[in-house]
Short mmCIF file of N, CA, C and O in Angstrom, two decimals:
data_model
loop_
_atom_site.label_atom_id
_atom_site.label_comp_id
_atom_site.label_asym_id
_atom_site.label_seq_id
_atom_site.Cartn_x
_atom_site.Cartn_y
_atom_site.Cartn_z
N VAL A 1 -149.07 -108.08 12.96
CA VAL A 1 -150.28 -108.35 12.20
C VAL A 1 -149.95 -108.12 10.73
O VAL A 1 -149.42 -107.09 10.36
N SER A 2 -150.27 -109.06 9.90
CA SER A 2 -150.04 -108.87 8.47
C SER A 2 -151.36 -109.01 7.73
O SER A 2 -152.27 -109.68 8.18
N GLU A 3 -151.42 -108.35 6.61
CA GLU A 3 -152.62 -108.43 5.79
C GLU A 3 -152.22 -108.34 4.34
O GLU A 3 -151.52 -107.44 3.94
N ILE A 4 -152.65 -109.30 3.58
CA ILE A 4 -152.52 -109.26 2.13
C ILE A 4 -153.87 -109.68 1.63
O ILE A 4 -154.49 -110.56 2.18
N LYS A 5 -154.35 -109.03 0.62
CA LYS A 5 -155.71 -109.31 0.17
C LYS A 5 -155.74 -109.60 -1.31
O LYS A 5 -154.95 -109.09 -2.06
N GLN A 6 -156.70 -110.39 -1.73
CA GLN A 6 -156.98 -110.61 -3.14
C GLN A 6 -158.47 -110.79 -3.30
O GLN A 6 -159.14 -111.27 -2.40
N SER A 7 -158.95 -110.42 -4.45
CA SER A 7 -160.38 -110.50 -4.69
C SER A 7 -160.94 -111.91 -4.53
O SER A 7 -162.09 -112.09 -4.22
N HIS A 8 -160.12 -112.93 -4.74
CA HIS A 8 -160.58 -114.31 -4.62
C HIS A 8 -160.53 -114.80 -3.19
O HIS A 8 -160.60 -115.98 -2.93
N LYS A 9 -160.37 -113.91 -2.25
CA LYS A 9 -160.36 -114.19 -0.82
C LYS A 9 -159.23 -115.11 -0.40
O LYS A 9 -159.36 -115.89 0.51
N HIS A 10 -158.08 -114.99 -1.08
CA HIS A 10 -156.90 -115.68 -0.59
C HIS A 10 -156.57 -115.05 0.74
O HIS A 10 -156.94 -113.93 1.03
N ASP A 11 -155.83 -115.75 1.56
CA ASP A 11 -155.54 -115.27 2.90
C ASP A 11 -154.83 -113.93 2.90
O ASP A 11 -155.04 -113.13 3.79
N LYS A 12 -153.96 -113.68 1.93
CA LYS A 12 -153.12 -112.52 2.05
C LYS A 12 -152.94 -111.68 0.78
O LYS A 12 -152.03 -110.89 0.71
N LEU A 13 -153.78 -111.83 -0.21
CA LEU A 13 -153.58 -111.07 -1.45
C LEU A 13 -154.83 -110.30 -1.85
O LEU A 13 -155.93 -110.77 -1.67
N LEU A 14 -154.65 -109.13 -2.43
CA LEU A 14 -155.78 -108.29 -2.82
C LEU A 14 -155.57 -107.72 -4.21
O LEU A 14 -154.55 -107.10 -4.48
N THR A 15 -156.51 -107.92 -5.08
CA THR A 15 -156.52 -107.22 -6.35
C THR A 15 -157.19 -105.88 -6.09
O THR A 15 -158.29 -105.82 -5.57
N VAL A 16 -156.50 -104.83 -6.44
CA VAL A 16 -157.00 -103.49 -6.14
C VAL A 16 -157.51 -102.84 -7.42
O VAL A 16 -156.77 -102.67 -8.37
N ASP A 17 -158.79 -102.49 -7.44
CA ASP A 17 -159.36 -101.84 -8.62
C ASP A 17 -158.89 -100.40 -8.73
O ASP A 17 -158.61 -99.91 -9.81
N LYS A 18 -158.82 -99.71 -7.62
CA LYS A 18 -158.36 -98.32 -7.59
C LYS A 18 -157.22 -98.24 -6.59
O LYS A 18 -157.40 -97.83 -5.45
N PRO A 19 -156.01 -98.63 -7.00
CA PRO A 19 -154.91 -98.78 -6.05
C PRO A 19 -154.58 -97.51 -5.28
O PRO A 19 -154.24 -97.58 -4.12
N ARG A 20 -154.67 -96.36 -5.89
CA ARG A 20 -154.30 -95.12 -5.19
C ARG A 20 -155.36 -94.73 -4.16
O ARG A 20 -155.06 -94.10 -3.18
N ALA A 21 -156.59 -95.15 -4.37
CA ALA A 21 -157.66 -94.80 -3.43
C ALA A 21 -157.71 -95.76 -2.24
O ALA A 21 -158.34 -95.46 -1.24
N ASN A 22 -157.05 -96.89 -2.35
CA ASN A 22 -157.13 -97.91 -1.31
C ASN A 22 -155.87 -98.02 -0.46
O ASN A 22 -155.54 -99.07 0.04
N ARG A 23 -155.15 -96.93 -0.30
CA ARG A 23 -153.95 -96.96 0.54
C ARG A 23 -154.33 -97.31 1.96
O ARG A 23 -155.32 -96.83 2.49
N ARG A 24 -153.54 -98.14 2.58
CA ARG A 24 -153.83 -98.61 3.93
C ARG A 24 -152.89 -97.91 4.91
O ARG A 24 -151.71 -97.81 4.66
N VAL A 25 -153.43 -97.52 6.03
CA VAL A 25 -152.62 -96.98 7.12
C VAL A 25 -152.71 -97.99 8.25
O VAL A 25 -153.80 -98.38 8.66
N GLN A 26 -151.58 -98.41 8.73
CA GLN A 26 -151.56 -99.44 9.78
C GLN A 26 -150.63 -98.97 10.89
O GLN A 26 -149.54 -98.49 10.63
N GLU A 27 -151.07 -99.12 12.11
CA GLU A 27 -150.24 -98.81 13.26
C GLU A 27 -149.37 -100.02 13.58
O GLU A 27 -149.85 -101.14 13.63
N CYS A 28 -148.09 -99.77 13.80
CA CYS A 28 -147.16 -100.83 14.17
C CYS A 28 -146.61 -100.52 15.56
O CYS A 28 -146.58 -99.37 15.99
N SER A 29 -146.16 -101.56 16.24
CA SER A 29 -145.56 -101.36 17.55
C SER A 29 -144.25 -100.59 17.41
O SER A 29 -143.71 -100.47 16.31
N GLU A 30 -143.74 -100.10 18.52
CA GLU A 30 -142.50 -99.31 18.50
C GLU A 30 -141.31 -100.10 17.98
O GLU A 30 -140.36 -99.51 17.47
N ASP A 31 -141.34 -101.43 18.09
CA ASP A 31 -140.20 -102.23 17.66
C ASP A 31 -140.38 -102.81 16.25
O ASP A 31 -139.69 -103.73 15.85
N SER A 32 -141.32 -102.25 15.48
CA SER A 32 -141.52 -102.70 14.10
C SER A 32 -141.81 -101.51 13.19
O SER A 32 -142.12 -100.43 13.65
N GLU A 33 -141.70 -101.76 11.89
CA GLU A 33 -141.94 -100.75 10.86
C GLU A 33 -143.02 -101.24 9.91
O GLU A 33 -143.08 -102.42 9.59
N PHE A 34 -143.83 -100.31 9.44
CA PHE A 34 -144.86 -100.64 8.45
C PHE A 34 -144.18 -100.93 7.12
O PHE A 34 -143.29 -100.21 6.68
N PHE A 35 -144.59 -102.01 6.46
CA PHE A 35 -144.07 -102.40 5.15
C PHE A 35 -145.24 -102.57 4.21
O PHE A 35 -146.24 -103.20 4.56
N GLN A 36 -145.12 -102.01 3.01
CA GLN A 36 -146.16 -102.17 2.00
C GLN A 36 -145.50 -102.49 0.68
O GLN A 36 -144.55 -101.84 0.26
N LEU A 37 -146.02 -103.51 0.01
CA LEU A 37 -145.55 -103.90 -1.31
C LEU A 37 -146.74 -103.88 -2.25
O LEU A 37 -147.77 -104.48 -1.96
N ASN A 38 -146.60 -103.17 -3.36
CA ASN A 38 -147.62 -103.18 -4.40
C ASN A 38 -147.01 -103.83 -5.63
O ASN A 38 -145.97 -103.38 -6.11
N LEU A 39 -147.62 -104.88 -6.11
CA LEU A 39 -147.13 -105.61 -7.27
C LEU A 39 -148.14 -105.48 -8.39
O LEU A 39 -149.31 -105.83 -8.23
N LEU A 40 -147.71 -104.95 -9.52
CA LEU A 40 -148.55 -104.83 -10.71
C LEU A 40 -148.03 -105.81 -11.74
O LEU A 40 -146.89 -105.71 -12.20
N THR A 41 -148.85 -106.80 -12.08
CA THR A 41 -148.41 -107.82 -13.02
C THR A 41 -148.58 -107.36 -14.46
O THR A 41 -149.43 -106.52 -14.77
N ASP A 42 -147.77 -107.94 -15.33
CA ASP A 42 -147.90 -107.70 -16.76
C ASP A 42 -148.74 -108.83 -17.37
O ASP A 42 -149.44 -109.53 -16.64
N LYS A 43 -148.63 -109.03 -18.67
CA LYS A 43 -149.46 -110.08 -19.29
C LYS A 43 -149.04 -111.48 -18.88
O LYS A 43 -149.74 -112.45 -19.15
N PHE A 44 -147.88 -111.61 -18.21
CA PHE A 44 -147.40 -112.91 -17.75
C PHE A 44 -147.59 -113.06 -16.24
O PHE A 44 -146.75 -113.63 -15.54
N GLY A 45 -148.69 -112.58 -15.72
CA GLY A 45 -148.96 -112.67 -14.29
C GLY A 45 -148.86 -114.08 -13.75
O GLY A 45 -148.38 -114.30 -12.65
N ASP A 46 -149.29 -115.05 -14.56
CA ASP A 46 -149.26 -116.45 -14.11
C ASP A 46 -147.84 -117.00 -14.01
O ASP A 46 -147.62 -118.07 -13.44
N GLU A 47 -146.85 -116.27 -14.54
CA GLU A 47 -145.45 -116.68 -14.43
C GLU A 47 -144.72 -115.93 -13.32
O GLU A 47 -143.51 -116.06 -13.18
N THR A 48 -145.44 -115.14 -12.56
CA THR A 48 -144.86 -114.29 -11.52
C THR A 48 -145.09 -114.89 -10.14
O THR A 48 -146.16 -115.42 -9.86
N SER A 49 -144.08 -114.82 -9.31
CA SER A 49 -144.21 -115.21 -7.91
C SER A 49 -143.31 -114.30 -7.09
O SER A 49 -142.45 -113.59 -7.63
N LEU A 50 -143.53 -114.30 -5.79
CA LEU A 50 -142.68 -113.51 -4.92
C LEU A 50 -142.57 -114.16 -3.57
O LEU A 50 -143.40 -114.98 -3.18
N LYS A 51 -141.50 -113.81 -2.86
CA LYS A 51 -141.36 -114.25 -1.48
C LYS A 51 -140.58 -113.20 -0.71
O LYS A 51 -139.71 -112.52 -1.25
N LEU A 52 -140.93 -113.06 0.55
CA LEU A 52 -140.27 -112.16 1.47
C LEU A 52 -139.66 -113.02 2.56
O LEU A 52 -140.35 -113.86 3.14
N GLU A 53 -138.36 -112.81 2.81
CA GLU A 53 -137.66 -113.61 3.81
C GLU A 53 -136.98 -112.70 4.83
O GLU A 53 -136.62 -111.57 4.51
N LYS A 54 -136.80 -113.23 6.03
CA LYS A 54 -136.14 -112.51 7.11
C LYS A 54 -134.93 -113.32 7.55
O LYS A 54 -135.03 -114.52 7.75
N MET A 55 -133.78 -112.62 7.69
CA MET A 55 -132.56 -113.28 8.16
C MET A 55 -132.65 -113.47 9.67
O MET A 55 -132.86 -112.50 10.40
N GLU A 56 -132.55 -114.71 10.09
CA GLU A 56 -132.54 -115.02 11.51
C GLU A 56 -131.32 -115.91 11.77
O GLU A 56 -131.27 -117.04 11.29
N GLY A 57 -130.36 -115.35 12.49
CA GLY A 57 -129.10 -116.06 12.68
C GLY A 57 -128.35 -116.10 11.37
O GLY A 57 -128.02 -115.07 10.81
N THR A 58 -128.13 -117.30 10.87
CA THR A 58 -127.42 -117.45 9.60
C THR A 58 -128.30 -117.98 8.48
O THR A 58 -127.80 -118.35 7.43
N SER A 59 -129.61 -118.02 8.71
CA SER A 59 -130.49 -118.57 7.67
C SER A 59 -131.63 -117.61 7.35
O SER A 59 -132.06 -116.82 8.19
N TRP A 60 -132.11 -117.71 6.12
CA TRP A 60 -133.25 -116.93 5.66
C TRP A 60 -134.52 -117.74 5.93
O TRP A 60 -134.61 -118.90 5.53
N ASN A 61 -135.49 -117.11 6.59
CA ASN A 61 -136.77 -117.76 6.87
C ASN A 61 -137.87 -117.03 6.13
O ASN A 61 -138.02 -115.81 6.27
N GLN A 62 -138.63 -117.78 5.36
CA GLN A 62 -139.71 -117.18 4.58
C GLN A 62 -140.83 -116.71 5.51
O GLN A 62 -141.28 -117.44 6.37
N ILE A 63 -141.26 -115.45 5.30
CA ILE A 63 -142.36 -114.94 6.10
C ILE A 63 -143.60 -114.69 5.25
O ILE A 63 -144.69 -114.48 5.77
N PHE A 64 -143.43 -114.71 3.93
CA PHE A 64 -144.56 -114.54 3.02
C PHE A 64 -144.18 -115.05 1.65
O PHE A 64 -143.02 -114.93 1.24
N HIS A 65 -145.14 -115.62 0.93
CA HIS A 65 -144.95 -115.96 -0.47
C HIS A 65 -146.27 -115.76 -1.21
O HIS A 65 -147.34 -115.80 -0.61
N GLY A 66 -146.17 -115.54 -2.48
CA GLY A 66 -147.36 -115.39 -3.29
C GLY A 66 -147.07 -115.82 -4.71
O GLY A 66 -145.93 -115.77 -5.15
N PRO A 67 -148.05 -116.30 -5.40
CA PRO A 67 -149.42 -116.45 -4.95
C PRO A 67 -149.56 -117.63 -4.00
O PRO A 67 -148.63 -118.40 -3.81
N LYS A 68 -150.75 -117.76 -3.46
CA LYS A 68 -151.03 -118.87 -2.56
C LYS A 68 -150.83 -120.18 -3.31
O LYS A 68 -151.07 -120.26 -4.52
N ASP A 69 -150.38 -121.21 -2.60
CA ASP A 69 -150.14 -122.51 -3.23
C ASP A 69 -151.35 -122.96 -4.05
O ASP A 69 -152.48 -122.85 -3.61
N GLY A 70 -151.06 -123.42 -5.27
CA GLY A 70 -152.11 -123.93 -6.14
C GLY A 70 -152.84 -122.86 -6.94
O GLY A 70 -153.79 -123.15 -7.64
N SER A 71 -152.40 -121.61 -6.83
CA SER A 71 -153.05 -120.54 -7.59
C SER A 71 -152.00 -119.75 -8.36
O SER A 71 -150.82 -120.03 -8.27
N ALA A 72 -152.45 -118.76 -9.10
CA ALA A 72 -151.55 -117.93 -9.90
C ALA A 72 -152.00 -116.48 -9.84
O ALA A 72 -153.18 -116.19 -9.65
N PHE A 73 -151.05 -115.57 -10.00
CA PHE A 73 -151.40 -114.17 -10.15
C PHE A 73 -152.09 -113.99 -11.51
O PHE A 73 -151.75 -114.67 -12.48
N GLN A 74 -153.02 -113.08 -11.58
CA GLN A 74 -153.72 -112.77 -12.82
C GLN A 74 -152.91 -111.76 -13.63
O GLN A 74 -152.15 -110.98 -13.07
N ALA A 75 -153.11 -111.73 -14.93
CA ALA A 75 -152.46 -110.75 -15.80
C ALA A 75 -153.05 -109.36 -15.53
O ALA A 75 -154.23 -109.23 -15.24
N TYR A 76 -152.19 -108.36 -15.62
CA TYR A 76 -152.59 -106.95 -15.50
C TYR A 76 -153.41 -106.68 -14.24
O TYR A 76 -154.46 -106.05 -14.29
N SER A 77 -152.93 -107.16 -13.11
CA SER A 77 -153.61 -106.96 -11.83
C SER A 77 -152.63 -106.42 -10.81
O SER A 77 -151.43 -106.65 -10.91
N GLU A 78 -153.15 -105.70 -9.83
CA GLU A 78 -152.31 -105.20 -8.75
C GLU A 78 -152.61 -105.97 -7.48
O GLU A 78 -153.77 -106.18 -7.14
N TYR A 79 -151.54 -106.37 -6.80
CA TYR A 79 -151.64 -107.07 -5.53
C TYR A 79 -150.89 -106.25 -4.49
O TYR A 79 -149.84 -105.69 -4.78
N SER A 80 -151.43 -106.19 -3.30
CA SER A 80 -150.81 -105.40 -2.24
C SER A 80 -150.58 -106.27 -1.01
O SER A 80 -151.42 -107.10 -0.66
N TYR A 81 -149.44 -106.04 -0.37
CA TYR A 81 -149.08 -106.75 0.85
C TYR A 81 -148.77 -105.71 1.91
O TYR A 81 -148.04 -104.76 1.66
N PHE A 82 -149.33 -105.88 3.10
CA PHE A 82 -149.11 -104.98 4.22
C PHE A 82 -148.67 -105.80 5.42
O PHE A 82 -149.23 -106.85 5.68
N ASP A 83 -147.70 -105.28 6.16
CA ASP A 83 -147.27 -105.98 7.36
C ASP A 83 -146.47 -105.03 8.23
O ASP A 83 -145.94 -104.03 7.76
N CYS A 84 -146.39 -105.35 9.50
CA CYS A 84 -145.48 -104.69 10.42
C CYS A 84 -144.30 -105.64 10.58
O CYS A 84 -144.46 -106.76 11.06
N LEU A 85 -143.12 -105.20 10.13
CA LEU A 85 -141.93 -106.04 10.18
C LEU A 85 -141.06 -105.62 11.36
O LEU A 85 -140.79 -104.43 11.54
N PRO A 86 -140.59 -106.58 12.15
CA PRO A 86 -139.74 -106.26 13.29
C PRO A 86 -138.46 -105.54 12.84
O PRO A 86 -137.86 -105.90 11.83
N ARG A 87 -138.06 -104.53 13.58
CA ARG A 87 -136.82 -103.82 13.31
C ARG A 87 -135.63 -104.69 13.70
O ARG A 87 -135.74 -105.60 14.49
N GLY A 88 -134.46 -104.35 13.13
CA GLY A 88 -133.23 -105.03 13.51
C GLY A 88 -132.92 -106.29 12.74
O GLY A 88 -132.00 -107.00 13.08
N PHE A 89 -133.70 -106.58 11.72
CA PHE A 89 -133.47 -107.76 10.89
C PHE A 89 -133.20 -107.34 9.45
O PHE A 89 -133.61 -106.27 9.02
N LYS A 90 -132.54 -108.20 8.70
CA LYS A 90 -132.37 -108.02 7.26
C LYS A 90 -133.50 -108.76 6.59
O LYS A 90 -133.89 -109.85 7.01
N TYR A 91 -134.03 -108.16 5.52
CA TYR A 91 -135.12 -108.76 4.75
C TYR A 91 -134.70 -108.90 3.31
O TYR A 91 -133.95 -108.06 2.78
N LYS A 92 -135.20 -109.94 2.65
CA LYS A 92 -134.89 -110.16 1.23
C LYS A 92 -136.21 -110.41 0.50
O LYS A 92 -136.98 -111.28 0.88
N LEU A 93 -136.44 -109.62 -0.54
CA LEU A 93 -137.63 -109.77 -1.38
C LEU A 93 -137.19 -110.32 -2.72
O LEU A 93 -136.31 -109.75 -3.39
N THR A 94 -137.80 -111.43 -3.14
CA THR A 94 -137.48 -112.05 -4.42
C THR A 94 -138.75 -112.07 -5.25
O THR A 94 -139.78 -112.57 -4.79
N ILE A 95 -138.69 -111.51 -6.45
CA ILE A 95 -139.83 -111.51 -7.36
C ILE A 95 -139.42 -112.24 -8.62
O ILE A 95 -138.37 -112.00 -9.17
#
């Protein structure tokens, strides 16, 4: 189960007004680990993007990207991503 939130109700991104007060606790299955990414944009938020990929075999497969297609991150905003990632894989985060 993955969850990313944003104030504009994008599927997976959340602007957090009080980031320290909104920490999420999520239960993951025994074969996965909880992953949390907090991204704080600078004044060039609209020039920022990210993607998370998982190595499967010999290729990297994207499991998340942001912002959502056709949108942009806002300046000086925090975005949080939460997910349970399967153990035993290599992951690559590109910002």
